[in-house]
């Protein structure tokens, strides 16, 4: 048997625009998913039959890796599902680490690459941001061109992403979760349609890419006020792409008196927002008063890891 775990992630800037090849910045967080896998007569997950319908990421993960034998899989996770916190990437990446470990090897780049194929397979369209962040841990920057901290390059059709490890300052982030589960695939498809139909949507996508680079430089120089203003602008642009939700706007507004800035994070349509603050407790109360679930999270440098092997 083998057990592996991988962290969740938060996108600080650039979600959705990254699918079109624009820059994006994300960070791994201190919530993890663990997968235990052992040889078995039939393939099961938490005691239930492993079907594509019920466990699409696991089914696709096993298929893309090409693992031939049935496994009994157990999942445990502290990452809320479909909440913009990278739960499906953490599950996929932990599974792939188990499959590699069962064959006696472990290669981060190949986990990130196969993880991306799995997300594409299940979601229809995706960027490699979630799976690389969950694999590598720490801060991850996606750029069109290669720069310092280069990890690997992933290509798909006419799009290419150069993935980089980047150092980010210590930050306190509060996540406000709406409790509304919104699957990523249809949201990404909606933005795609809008971008094909409307020049303003394409302009918004380009501006989000530039905000990402300005946001990274604000965070790196410790200018949290500027980073916060850029988060607010990024939030408005994501709303204009149709991936917002009134509850997310409520949480952003409620957290404003105690924060540098806030924005939706991940795919949106529900899911979660993040707030950059040095006063997390009043932010948590403000979000909870509006009916949300709030978590104070810290950044995590540890990526995917094999926890047990026997
Ligand atoms: C989801 O966490 C981030 C999106 O940009 C989709 C992706 O990059 O695959 C919405």
XYZ file of C-alpha atoms in Angstrom, residues 40-236:
197
model
C -7.399 -5.186 -4.469
C -9.661 -7.623 -6.341
C -11.957 -4.836 -7.567
C -11.489 -1.087 -7.979
C -13.178 0.886 -5.186
C -13.091 4.390 -3.705
C -14.039 4.757 -0.055
C -15.768 1.365 -0.403
C -17.823 2.319 -3.513
C -17.214 1.064 -7.071
C -14.809 3.303 -8.991
C -16.961 4.659 -11.822
C -16.174 7.474 -14.212
C -19.445 9.178 -13.315
C -18.826 9.271 -9.570
C -15.036 9.673 -9.529
C -14.090 11.312 -12.849
C -10.638 12.568 -11.739
C -9.618 9.188 -10.310
C -10.875 7.231 -13.311
C -9.081 9.604 -15.711
C -5.943 9.624 -13.527
C -5.636 5.836 -13.600
C -6.349 5.756 -17.353
C -3.833 8.494 -18.255
C -1.157 6.956 -16.046
C -1.885 3.543 -17.537
C -2.023 1.709 -14.220
C -3.289 -1.811 -14.996
C -4.383 -3.349 -11.667
C -7.476 -2.699 -9.550
C -6.904 -0.588 -6.441
C -8.758 0.042 -3.248
C -8.546 3.823 -2.823
C -9.366 5.857 0.270
C -9.640 9.646 0.087
C -9.487 12.021 3.018
C -9.394 15.775 2.497
C -9.536 19.049 4.396
C -10.020 21.040 1.146
C -13.652 22.087 0.544
C -14.916 20.684 -2.789
C -15.688 22.836 -5.849
C -14.755 25.924 -3.823
C -11.916 27.379 -5.895
C -9.336 25.841 -3.587
C -7.928 23.195 -5.910
C -9.602 20.119 -4.417
C -9.764 18.204 -7.703
C -6.128 18.993 -8.558
C -4.978 17.899 -5.088
C -6.925 14.644 -5.500
C -5.519 13.997 -8.988
C -1.956 14.831 -7.980
C -2.077 12.675 -4.811
C -3.442 9.759 -6.839
C -0.712 10.112 -9.491
C 1.964 10.196 -6.767
C 0.515 6.948 -5.345
C 0.537 5.303 -8.794
C 4.144 6.367 -9.391
C 5.209 5.237 -5.904
C 3.567 1.838 -6.469
C 5.874 1.491 -9.480
C 8.854 2.605 -7.408
C 9.454 6.078 -8.861
C 8.449 9.683 -8.275
C 8.797 12.504 -10.799
C 7.225 15.883 -10.089
C 7.197 17.113 -13.677
C 5.473 13.996 -14.941
C 2.859 14.236 -12.145
C 2.163 17.863 -13.139
C 1.957 16.971 -16.851
C -0.330 13.975 -16.399
C -2.381 15.942 -13.855
C -2.993 18.604 -16.493
C -4.102 15.944 -19.025
C -6.550 14.615 -16.435
C -8.032 18.075 -15.776
C -8.367 18.654 -19.525
C -10.045 15.295 -19.947
C -12.586 15.916 -17.174
C -13.151 19.671 -17.577
C -12.849 20.004 -21.358
C -10.601 23.078 -21.154
C -8.108 23.990 -18.458
C -4.748 25.533 -17.676
C -1.986 23.715 -15.776
C -2.116 26.179 -12.855
C -3.962 24.036 -10.291
C -2.089 20.810 -10.926
C 1.367 22.420 -11.005
C 0.696 24.383 -7.785
C -0.522 21.254 -6.016
C 2.493 19.280 -7.294
C 5.186 21.823 -6.554
C 3.840 23.801 -3.549
C 4.767 27.436 -2.780
C 4.125 30.288 -5.220
C 3.606 29.467 -8.908
C 3.734 31.982 -11.747
C 2.530 31.140 -15.256
C 4.008 33.197 -18.053
C 3.985 33.154 -21.848
C 7.779 33.333 -21.846
C 10.463 31.590 -19.781
C 11.874 33.520 -16.802
C 13.678 33.062 -13.442
C 12.473 30.076 -11.403
C 11.449 28.124 -14.538
C 10.037 24.670 -13.748
C 8.551 23.279 -16.962
C 6.639 24.232 -20.091
C 3.277 22.743 -20.942
C 1.699 23.157 -24.381
C -1.748 22.536 -25.714
C -2.770 23.457 -29.262
C -1.789 27.068 -29.867
C -1.385 27.788 -26.134
C 1.768 27.317 -24.070
C 2.432 27.963 -20.414
C 5.860 28.356 -18.843
C 5.517 27.431 -15.195
C 7.756 29.051 -12.593
C 8.352 28.730 -8.903
C 8.275 32.182 -7.301
C 8.839 33.405 -3.787
C 6.018 35.350 -2.207
C 6.064 37.283 1.068
C 4.277 35.926 4.157
C 0.598 36.760 3.720
C -2.549 36.262 5.735
C -5.434 35.269 3.529
C -9.016 34.711 4.550
C -11.070 32.494 2.255
C -14.812 33.186 2.186
C -16.685 30.177 0.859
C -20.258 30.599 -0.436
C -21.060 26.900 0.010
C -22.259 26.924 -3.598
C -20.493 24.184 -5.550
C -19.857 25.304 -9.099
C -17.980 22.877 -11.367
C -15.120 24.472 -13.293
C -15.805 23.044 -16.801
C -19.036 24.927 -17.611
C -17.640 28.199 -16.168
C -14.525 27.960 -18.342
C -16.725 27.150 -21.360
C -18.896 30.214 -20.629
C -15.870 32.528 -20.634
C -14.685 30.932 -23.872
C -18.036 31.689 -25.549
C -18.014 35.270 -24.307
C -14.436 35.782 -25.511
C -15.364 34.478 -28.956
C -18.400 36.782 -29.149
C -17.269 40.043 -27.523
C -14.255 42.289 -27.899
C -14.739 43.709 -24.342
C -14.378 40.201 -22.919
C -11.096 39.710 -24.807
C -9.950 43.117 -23.522
C -10.833 42.140 -19.934
C -8.833 38.916 -20.304
C -5.785 40.883 -21.484
C -6.107 43.385 -18.621
C -6.311 40.514 -16.084
C -2.992 39.232 -17.456
C -1.355 42.632 -16.878
C -2.913 42.897 -13.393
C -1.225 39.595 -12.510
C 2.224 40.987 -13.285
C 1.500 44.278 -11.500
C 0.121 42.288 -8.535
C 3.224 40.128 -8.279
C 5.470 43.145 -8.308
C 3.277 44.901 -5.648
C 3.377 41.820 -3.396
C 7.127 41.358 -3.894
C 7.845 44.953 -2.911
C 5.515 44.712 0.116
C 3.007 47.214 -1.298
C -0.088 45.450 0.029
C -2.283 48.512 -0.577
C -1.541 48.378 -4.305
C -1.883 44.572 -4.365
C -5.304 44.967 -2.699
C -6.471 47.577 -5.238
C -5.399 45.253 -8.065
C -7.340 42.386 -6.455
C -10.467 44.576 -6.450
C -9.970 45.448 -10.126
C -9.418 41.775 -10.973
C -12.684 40.944 -9.163
C -14.685 43.474 -11.207
